[in-house]
mmCIF file of C-alpha atoms in Angstrom:
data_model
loop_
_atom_site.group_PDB
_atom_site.id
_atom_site.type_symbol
_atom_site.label_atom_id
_atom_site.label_comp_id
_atom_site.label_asym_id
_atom_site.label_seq_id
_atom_site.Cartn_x
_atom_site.Cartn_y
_atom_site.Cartn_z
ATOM 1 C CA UNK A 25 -5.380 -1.231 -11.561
ATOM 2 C CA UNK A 26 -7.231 -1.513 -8.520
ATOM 3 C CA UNK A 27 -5.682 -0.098 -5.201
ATOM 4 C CA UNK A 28 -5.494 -1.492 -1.752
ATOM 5 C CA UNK A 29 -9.434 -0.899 -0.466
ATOM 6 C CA UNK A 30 -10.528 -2.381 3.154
ATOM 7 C CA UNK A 31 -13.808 -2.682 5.130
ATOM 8 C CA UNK A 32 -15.579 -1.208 6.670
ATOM 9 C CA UNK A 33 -14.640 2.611 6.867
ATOM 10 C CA UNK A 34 -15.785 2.874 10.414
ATOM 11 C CA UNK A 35 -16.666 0.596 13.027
ATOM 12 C CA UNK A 36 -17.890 1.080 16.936
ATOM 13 C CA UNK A 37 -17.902 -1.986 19.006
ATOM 14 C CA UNK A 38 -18.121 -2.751 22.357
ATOM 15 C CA UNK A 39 -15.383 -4.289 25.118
ATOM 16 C CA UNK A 40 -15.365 -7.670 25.256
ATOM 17 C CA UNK A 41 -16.844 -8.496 21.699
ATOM 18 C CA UNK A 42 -14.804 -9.727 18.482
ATOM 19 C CA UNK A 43 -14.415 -8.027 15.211
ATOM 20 C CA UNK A 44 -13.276 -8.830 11.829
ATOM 21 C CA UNK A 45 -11.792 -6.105 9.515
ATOM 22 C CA UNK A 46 -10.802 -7.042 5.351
ATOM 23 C CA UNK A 47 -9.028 -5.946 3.355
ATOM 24 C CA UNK A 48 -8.076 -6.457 -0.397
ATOM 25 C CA UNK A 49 -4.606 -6.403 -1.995
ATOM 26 C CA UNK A 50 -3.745 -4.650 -5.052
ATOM 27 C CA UNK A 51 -3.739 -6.398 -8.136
ATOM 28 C CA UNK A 52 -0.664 -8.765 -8.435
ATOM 29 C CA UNK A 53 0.076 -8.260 -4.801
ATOM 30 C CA UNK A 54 1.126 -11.407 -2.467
ATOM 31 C CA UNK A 55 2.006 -9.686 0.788
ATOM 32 C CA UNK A 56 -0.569 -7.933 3.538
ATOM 33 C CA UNK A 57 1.029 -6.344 6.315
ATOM 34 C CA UNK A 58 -1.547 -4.890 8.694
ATOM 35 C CA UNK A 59 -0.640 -2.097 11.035
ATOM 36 C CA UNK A 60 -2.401 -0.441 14.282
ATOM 37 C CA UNK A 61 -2.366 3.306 14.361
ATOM 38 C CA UNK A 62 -3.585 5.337 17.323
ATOM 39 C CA UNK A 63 -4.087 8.810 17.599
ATOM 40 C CA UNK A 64 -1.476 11.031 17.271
ATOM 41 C CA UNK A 65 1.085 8.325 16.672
ATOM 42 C CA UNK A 66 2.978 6.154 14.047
ATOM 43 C CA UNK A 67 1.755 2.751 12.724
ATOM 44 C CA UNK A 68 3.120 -0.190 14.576
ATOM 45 C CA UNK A 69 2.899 -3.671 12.469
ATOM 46 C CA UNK A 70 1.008 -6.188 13.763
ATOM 47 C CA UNK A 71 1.671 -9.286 11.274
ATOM 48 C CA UNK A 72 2.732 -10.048 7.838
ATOM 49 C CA UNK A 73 0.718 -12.283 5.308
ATOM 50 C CA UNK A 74 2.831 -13.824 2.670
ATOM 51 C CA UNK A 75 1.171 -16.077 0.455
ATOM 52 C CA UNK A 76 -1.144 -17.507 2.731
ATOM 53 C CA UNK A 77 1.253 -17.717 5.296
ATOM 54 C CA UNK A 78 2.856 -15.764 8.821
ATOM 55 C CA UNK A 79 5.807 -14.099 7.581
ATOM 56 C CA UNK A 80 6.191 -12.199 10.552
ATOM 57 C CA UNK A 81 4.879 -10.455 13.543
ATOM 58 C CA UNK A 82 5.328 -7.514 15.494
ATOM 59 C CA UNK A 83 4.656 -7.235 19.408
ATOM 60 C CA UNK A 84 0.920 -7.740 19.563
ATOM 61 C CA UNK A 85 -0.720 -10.386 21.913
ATOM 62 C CA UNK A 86 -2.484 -13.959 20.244
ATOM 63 C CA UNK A 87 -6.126 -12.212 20.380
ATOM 64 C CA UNK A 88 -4.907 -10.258 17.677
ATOM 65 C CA UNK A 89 -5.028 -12.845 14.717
ATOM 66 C CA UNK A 90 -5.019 -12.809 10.735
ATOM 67 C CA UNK A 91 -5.591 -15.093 7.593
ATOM 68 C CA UNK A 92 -4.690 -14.186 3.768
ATOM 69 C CA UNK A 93 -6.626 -16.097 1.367
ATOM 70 C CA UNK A 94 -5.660 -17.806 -2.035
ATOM 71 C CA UNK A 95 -6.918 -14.889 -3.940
ATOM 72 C CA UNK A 96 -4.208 -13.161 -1.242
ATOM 73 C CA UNK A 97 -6.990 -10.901 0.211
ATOM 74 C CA UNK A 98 -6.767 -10.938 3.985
ATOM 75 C CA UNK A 99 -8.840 -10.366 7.201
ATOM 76 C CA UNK A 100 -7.852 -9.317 10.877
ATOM 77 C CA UNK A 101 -9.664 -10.519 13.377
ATOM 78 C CA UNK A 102 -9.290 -8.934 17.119
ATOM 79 C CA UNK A 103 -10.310 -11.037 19.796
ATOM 80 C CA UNK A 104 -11.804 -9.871 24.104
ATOM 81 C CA UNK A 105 -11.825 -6.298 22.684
ATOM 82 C CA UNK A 106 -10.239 -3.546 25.036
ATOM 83 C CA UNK A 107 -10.444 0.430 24.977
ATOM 84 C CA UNK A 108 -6.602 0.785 23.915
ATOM 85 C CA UNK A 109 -7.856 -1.083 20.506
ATOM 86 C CA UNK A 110 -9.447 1.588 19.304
ATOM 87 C CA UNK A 111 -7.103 2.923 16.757
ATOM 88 C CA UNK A 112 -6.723 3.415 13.073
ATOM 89 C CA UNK A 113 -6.258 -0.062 11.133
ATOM 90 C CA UNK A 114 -3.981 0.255 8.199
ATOM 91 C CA UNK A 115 -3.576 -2.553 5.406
ATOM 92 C CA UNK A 116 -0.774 -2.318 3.344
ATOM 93 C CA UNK A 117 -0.022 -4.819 0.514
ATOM 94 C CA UNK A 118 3.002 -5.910 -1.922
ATOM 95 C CA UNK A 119 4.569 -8.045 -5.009
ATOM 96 C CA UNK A 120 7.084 -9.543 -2.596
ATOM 97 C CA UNK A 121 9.071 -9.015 0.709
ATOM 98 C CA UNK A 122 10.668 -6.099 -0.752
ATOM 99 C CA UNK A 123 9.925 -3.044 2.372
ATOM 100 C CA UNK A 124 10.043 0.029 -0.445
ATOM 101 C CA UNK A 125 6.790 -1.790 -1.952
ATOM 102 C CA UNK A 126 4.233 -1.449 0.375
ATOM 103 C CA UNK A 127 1.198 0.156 -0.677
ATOM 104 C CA UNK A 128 -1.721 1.523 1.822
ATOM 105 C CA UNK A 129 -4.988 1.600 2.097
ATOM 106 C CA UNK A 130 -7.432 4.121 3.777
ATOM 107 C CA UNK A 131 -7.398 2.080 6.913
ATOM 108 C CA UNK A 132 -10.287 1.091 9.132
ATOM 109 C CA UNK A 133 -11.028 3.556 12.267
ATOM 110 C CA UNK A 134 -12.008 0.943 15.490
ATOM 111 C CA UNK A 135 -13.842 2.499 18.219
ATOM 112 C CA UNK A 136 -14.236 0.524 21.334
ATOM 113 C CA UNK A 137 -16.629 1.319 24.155
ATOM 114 C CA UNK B 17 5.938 -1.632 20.715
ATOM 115 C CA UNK B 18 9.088 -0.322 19.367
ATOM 116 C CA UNK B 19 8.702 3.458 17.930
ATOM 117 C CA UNK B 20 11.463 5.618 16.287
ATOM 118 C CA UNK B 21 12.421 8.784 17.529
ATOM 119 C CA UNK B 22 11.168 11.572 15.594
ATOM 120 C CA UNK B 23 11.972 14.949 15.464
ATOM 121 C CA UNK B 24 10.813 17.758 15.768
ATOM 122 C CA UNK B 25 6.920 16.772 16.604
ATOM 123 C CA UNK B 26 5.820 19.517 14.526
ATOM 124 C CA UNK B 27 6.808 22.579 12.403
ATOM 125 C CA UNK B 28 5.028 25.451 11.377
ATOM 126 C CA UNK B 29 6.817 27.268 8.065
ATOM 127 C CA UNK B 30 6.601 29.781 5.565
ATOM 128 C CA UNK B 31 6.198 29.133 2.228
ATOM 129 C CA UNK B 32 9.318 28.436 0.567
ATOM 130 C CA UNK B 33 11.528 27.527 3.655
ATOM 131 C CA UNK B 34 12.948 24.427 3.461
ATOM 132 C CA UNK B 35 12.276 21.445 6.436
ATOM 133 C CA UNK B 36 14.424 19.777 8.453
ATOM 134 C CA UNK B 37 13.641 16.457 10.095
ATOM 135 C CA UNK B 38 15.249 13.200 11.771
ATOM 136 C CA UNK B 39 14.718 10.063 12.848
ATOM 137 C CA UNK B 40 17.098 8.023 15.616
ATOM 138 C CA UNK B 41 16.698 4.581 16.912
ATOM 139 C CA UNK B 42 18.580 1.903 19.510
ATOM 140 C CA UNK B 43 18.417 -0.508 16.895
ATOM 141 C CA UNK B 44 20.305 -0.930 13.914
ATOM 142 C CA UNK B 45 17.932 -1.029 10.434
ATOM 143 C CA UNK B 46 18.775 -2.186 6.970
ATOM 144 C CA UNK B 47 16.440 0.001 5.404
ATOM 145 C CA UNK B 48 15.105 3.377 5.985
ATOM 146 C CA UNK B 49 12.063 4.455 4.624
ATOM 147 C CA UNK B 50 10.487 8.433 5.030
ATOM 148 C CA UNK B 51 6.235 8.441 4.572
ATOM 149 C CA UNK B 52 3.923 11.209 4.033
ATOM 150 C CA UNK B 53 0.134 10.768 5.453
ATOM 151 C CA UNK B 54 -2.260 12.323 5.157
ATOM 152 C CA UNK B 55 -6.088 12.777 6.892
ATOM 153 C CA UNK B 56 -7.890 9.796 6.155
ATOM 154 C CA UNK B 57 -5.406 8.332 3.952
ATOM 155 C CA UNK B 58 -2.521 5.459 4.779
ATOM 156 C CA UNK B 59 1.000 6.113 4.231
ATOM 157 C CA UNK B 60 2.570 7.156 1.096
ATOM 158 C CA UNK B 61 6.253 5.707 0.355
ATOM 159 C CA UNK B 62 8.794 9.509 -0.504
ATOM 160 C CA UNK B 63 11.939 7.451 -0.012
ATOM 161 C CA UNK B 64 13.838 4.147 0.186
ATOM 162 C CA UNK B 65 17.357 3.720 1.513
ATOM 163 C CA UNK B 66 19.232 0.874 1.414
ATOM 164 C CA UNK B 67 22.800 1.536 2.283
ATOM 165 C CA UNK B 68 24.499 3.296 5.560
ATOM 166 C CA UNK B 69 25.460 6.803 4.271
ATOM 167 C CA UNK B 70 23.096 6.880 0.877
ATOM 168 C CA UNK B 71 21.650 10.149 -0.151
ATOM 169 C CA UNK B 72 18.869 9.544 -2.097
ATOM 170 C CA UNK B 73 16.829 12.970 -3.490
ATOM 171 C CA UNK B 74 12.956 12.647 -4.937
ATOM 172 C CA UNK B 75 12.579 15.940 -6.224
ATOM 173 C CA UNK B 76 12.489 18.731 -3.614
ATOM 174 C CA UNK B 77 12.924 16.074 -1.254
ATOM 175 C CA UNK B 78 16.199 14.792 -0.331
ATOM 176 C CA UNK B 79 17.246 11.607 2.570
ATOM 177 C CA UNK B 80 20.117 10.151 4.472
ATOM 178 C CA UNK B 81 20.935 6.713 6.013
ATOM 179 C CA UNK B 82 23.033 7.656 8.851
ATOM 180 C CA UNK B 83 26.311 5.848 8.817
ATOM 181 C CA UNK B 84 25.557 4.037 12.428
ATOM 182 C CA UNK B 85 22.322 2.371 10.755
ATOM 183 C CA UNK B 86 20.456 3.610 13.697
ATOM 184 C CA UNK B 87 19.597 7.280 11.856
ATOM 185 C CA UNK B 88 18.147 8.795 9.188
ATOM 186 C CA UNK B 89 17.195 12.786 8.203
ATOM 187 C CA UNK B 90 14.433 14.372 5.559
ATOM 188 C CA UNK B 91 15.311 17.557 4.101
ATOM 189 C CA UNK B 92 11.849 19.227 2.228
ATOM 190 C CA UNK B 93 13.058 22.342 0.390
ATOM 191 C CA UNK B 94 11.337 25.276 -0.985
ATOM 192 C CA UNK B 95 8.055 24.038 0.922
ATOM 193 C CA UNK B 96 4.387 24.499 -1.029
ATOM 194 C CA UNK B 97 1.256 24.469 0.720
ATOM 195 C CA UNK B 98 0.858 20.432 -0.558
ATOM 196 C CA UNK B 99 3.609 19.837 1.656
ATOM 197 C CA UNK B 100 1.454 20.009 4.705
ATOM 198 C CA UNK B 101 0.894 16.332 6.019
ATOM 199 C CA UNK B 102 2.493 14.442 8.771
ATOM 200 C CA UNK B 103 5.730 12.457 7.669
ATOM 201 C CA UNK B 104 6.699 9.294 9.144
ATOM 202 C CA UNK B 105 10.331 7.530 9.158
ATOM 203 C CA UNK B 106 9.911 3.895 9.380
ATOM 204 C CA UNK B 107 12.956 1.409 9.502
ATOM 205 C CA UNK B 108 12.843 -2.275 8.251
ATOM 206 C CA UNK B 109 15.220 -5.264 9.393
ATOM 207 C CA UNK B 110 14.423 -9.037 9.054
ATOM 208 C CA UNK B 111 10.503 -9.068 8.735
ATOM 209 C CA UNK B 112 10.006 -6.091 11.017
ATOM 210 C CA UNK B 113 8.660 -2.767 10.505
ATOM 211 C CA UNK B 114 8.770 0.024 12.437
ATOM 212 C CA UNK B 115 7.499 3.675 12.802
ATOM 213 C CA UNK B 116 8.704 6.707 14.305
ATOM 214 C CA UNK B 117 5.981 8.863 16.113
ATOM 215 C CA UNK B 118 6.022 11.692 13.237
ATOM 216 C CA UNK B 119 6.635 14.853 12.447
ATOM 217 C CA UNK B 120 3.498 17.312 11.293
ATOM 218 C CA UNK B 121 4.235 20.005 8.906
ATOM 219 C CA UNK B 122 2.377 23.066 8.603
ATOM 220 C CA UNK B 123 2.975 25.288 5.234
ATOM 221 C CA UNK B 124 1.815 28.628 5.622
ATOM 222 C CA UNK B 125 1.613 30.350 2.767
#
């Protein structure tokens, strides 16, 4: 069984420009929830994928967007980059709505200049 | 965004001392959930509660839903060195997450 994996590792981008992070559910998993995590503090949840569709979102402006494909892999895509992006992006997918099922991944780490 | 308020920020312990830690919010939750994380990895789920005033134990590791809803404590005993991590309480109501600030634990042996 495969676990939650996203890409890339590491990425440095500039202010202003537009980025696309991935990540792929584990196997049998329907649900992506993606999370931003700064330094130093707890994840905050951004938006939750549930078979293709918005099942919810947290308090995060429109630039910050997401799609989950059929295969229920998803991206995040971050819009007119600024500094305070730069965080850790986590992934976390699941076999339903259930909160207790949630599984990570290794998260992407955004640096914005 | 909405964080949790975590205490303490960070511990430094002996050995087999057990760990103390709590989580309080404005907002009422239906779930409570305590995560351990640690460098370079996401989250890992310790323990789910579901009711106001469960007590739910995972080994050396034992958690509370505070009776308010708005609460929740993580008692580590008899810490090991693989205890050291930072631990996150997170608390769940309609399609909402959300995370306290966390609590790192240092295990010295």
């Amino acid at each position: 069984e495969t676990g939650v994996t996203q890409s890339p590792t590491h990425l440095i981008k500039t202010r202003g420009q537009q980025v696309t992070l991935r990540c792929s559910s584990q196997s049998g998993h329907n649900t992506v929830s993606w999370y931003q995590q700064a330094l130093g503090q707890g994840p905050q949840f951004i938006f939750q994928y549930y078979r293709e569709e918005e099942n919810g979102r947290g308090n995060f402006p429109p630039r910050f967007s997401g799609l989950q494909f059929p295969n229920y892999s998803s991206e995040l895509n971050v819009n007119a980059l600024e500094l305070d992006d730069s965080a850790l992006y986590l992934c976390a997918s699941s076999a339903g709505l259930a909160p207790d099922e949630q599984f990570f991944g290794p998260g992407t780490r955004l640096t914005v200049l | 965004g909405q964080q949790l308020n975590q205490s303490p920020q960070s511990m430094f312990i002996q050995e087999g001392e057990d760990v103390s830690m709590n989580c309080t919010s404005s907002s009422i939750f239906n779930t409570w959930l305590w995560y351990k994380q640690d460098p370079g990895e996401g989250p890992v789920l310790l323990i789910a509660l579901y009711k106001a005033g469960e007590l739910t134990s995972n080994g050396r590791l034992t958690a509370q839903f505070g009776i308010t809803r708005k609460d929740s404590f993580l008692n580590i005993s008899a810490s090991i060195p693989s205890d050291v991590g930072i631990y996150f309480c997170a608390g769940h109501t309609g399609n909402q997450f959300y995370f306290g600030t966390g609590t790192s634990l240092t295990v010295i042996p």
